[in-house]
Short mmCIF file of C-alpha atoms in Angstrom, two decimals:
data_model
loop_
_atom_site.label_atom_id
_atom_site.label_comp_id
_atom_site.label_asym_id
_atom_site.label_seq_id
_atom_site.Cartn_x
_atom_site.Cartn_y
_atom_site.Cartn_z
CA MET U 993 103.63 88.96 99.02
CA TYR U 994 101.61 92.18 99.14
CA ARG U 995 103.66 95.39 99.11
CA ASN U 996 102.33 98.97 99.17
CA GLN U 997 104.76 101.84 99.76
CA LYS U 998 101.96 104.42 100.03
CA LEU U 999 100.37 102.46 102.87
CA LEU U 1000 103.69 102.29 104.72
CA GLU U 1001 104.17 106.03 104.27
CA ALA U 1002 100.63 106.74 105.53
CA CYS U 1003 101.45 104.88 108.75
CA ARG U 1004 104.08 107.53 109.48
CA GLU U 1005 101.41 110.25 109.33
CA ILE U 1006 99.48 109.08 112.40
CA PRO U 1007 100.48 108.79 116.07
CA CYS U 1008 101.82 105.62 117.64
CA GLN U 1009 98.77 103.45 118.14
CA LEU U 1010 100.01 102.14 121.50
CA CYS U 1011 101.36 105.17 123.38
CA GLY U 1012 100.19 108.10 121.22
CA ALA U 1013 103.69 109.42 120.50
CA GLU U 1014 104.08 111.87 117.63
CA ASP U 1015 107.84 112.21 117.91
CA GLY U 1016 108.99 111.61 114.34
CA THR U 1017 109.86 107.96 114.99
CA VAL U 1018 106.51 106.39 114.06
CA VAL U 1019 106.75 103.76 111.31
CA ALA U 1020 104.76 100.87 109.89
CA ALA U 1021 105.74 97.95 112.13
CA HIS U 1022 105.12 94.64 110.36
CA SER U 1023 103.61 91.67 112.15
CA ASN U 1024 106.06 89.09 113.50
CA GLN U 1025 103.47 86.32 113.31
CA LEU U 1026 103.75 83.41 110.87
CA LYS U 1027 100.01 83.59 110.13
CA ASP U 1028 100.59 87.07 108.64
CA GLY U 1029 103.23 85.96 106.15
CA LYS U 1030 106.29 86.50 108.35
CA GLY U 1031 109.06 84.08 107.56
CA ARG U 1032 112.80 83.74 107.85
CA GLY U 1033 114.12 86.81 106.07
CA LEU U 1034 110.60 87.83 104.99
CA LYS U 1035 108.46 90.64 106.35
CA ALA U 1036 104.72 90.07 106.69
CA HIS U 1037 102.36 91.53 104.09
CA ASP U 1038 102.23 95.34 104.10
CA TYR U 1039 98.55 95.26 105.05
CA ARG U 1040 99.58 93.64 108.36
CA VAL U 1041 101.25 96.69 109.91
CA ALA U 1042 100.77 98.84 112.98
CA SER U 1043 101.85 102.46 113.39
CA LEU U 1044 104.36 102.30 116.25
CA CYS U 1045 106.98 104.69 117.60
CA PHE U 1046 110.57 103.55 117.98
CA LYS U 1047 110.15 102.72 121.67
CA CYS U 1048 106.99 100.61 121.25
CA HIS U 1049 108.27 98.96 118.06
CA THR U 1050 111.52 97.97 119.75
CA GLU U 1051 109.75 96.63 122.84
CA ILE U 1052 107.38 94.49 120.75
CA ASP U 1053 110.14 93.21 118.43
CA GLN U 1054 113.06 92.70 120.82
CA GLY U 1055 111.95 93.63 124.32
CA LYS U 1056 112.36 91.27 127.23
CA GLU U 1057 109.70 92.79 129.53
CA MET U 1058 106.76 90.99 127.85
CA ASN U 1059 106.11 87.41 126.84
CA GLN U 1060 105.32 86.58 123.22
CA ALA U 1061 101.57 86.28 123.81
CA LEU U 1062 101.39 89.81 125.25
CA LYS U 1063 103.53 91.17 122.42
CA PHE U 1064 101.17 89.62 119.85
CA GLU U 1065 98.12 90.93 121.73
CA LEU U 1066 99.49 94.49 121.85
CA TRP U 1067 100.57 94.40 118.20
CA ASP U 1068 97.11 93.16 117.19
CA LEU U 1069 95.48 95.99 119.17
CA ALA U 1070 97.75 98.56 117.53
CA HIS U 1071 97.09 97.02 114.08
CA ARG U 1072 93.31 97.31 114.49
CA LYS U 1073 93.65 100.90 115.69
CA THR U 1074 96.03 101.72 112.81
CA ILE U 1075 93.66 100.45 110.13
CA GLY U 1076 90.75 102.35 111.70
CA GLU U 1077 92.76 105.57 111.91
CA LEU U 1078 93.94 105.23 108.30
CA PHE U 1079 90.32 104.85 107.14
CA GLU U 1080 89.14 107.77 109.29
CA ARG U 1081 91.83 110.05 107.91
CA GLY U 1082 91.15 109.01 104.31
CA PHE U 1083 94.45 107.23 103.69
CA ILE U 1084 92.49 104.04 102.93
CA LYS U 1085 89.33 104.34 100.84
CA CYS U 1086 86.73 101.84 99.68
#
C-alpha cells in the first residue's frame, strides 16, 4: 500500500476541488473505490486522493443525496483536478 504523508499534507494547501472552499477543512479524501485499493478497514493508496472540504467529503462519503455512481464521478473529477493543481503549484514534480 502506497503511503506519502507529504502528499496528504500538500492536499490541505489547495482549495476544495469541488466547491472551491478554503475554509480550513480541506483534506486529502481517499477514494472509496475497490479498484483504488480500498478495502474493509483499508484506505486506498495515498496517490488516489482528492482535496475536499469537510462538506464535500462528507457528502461523497456518507451523503444520501447522490447515488454511488454520481459520488464516484464527482470524486474522480476532484481527483483529476487535485493532481493537476498539485503539479501546477510544484507540490508534485517529475
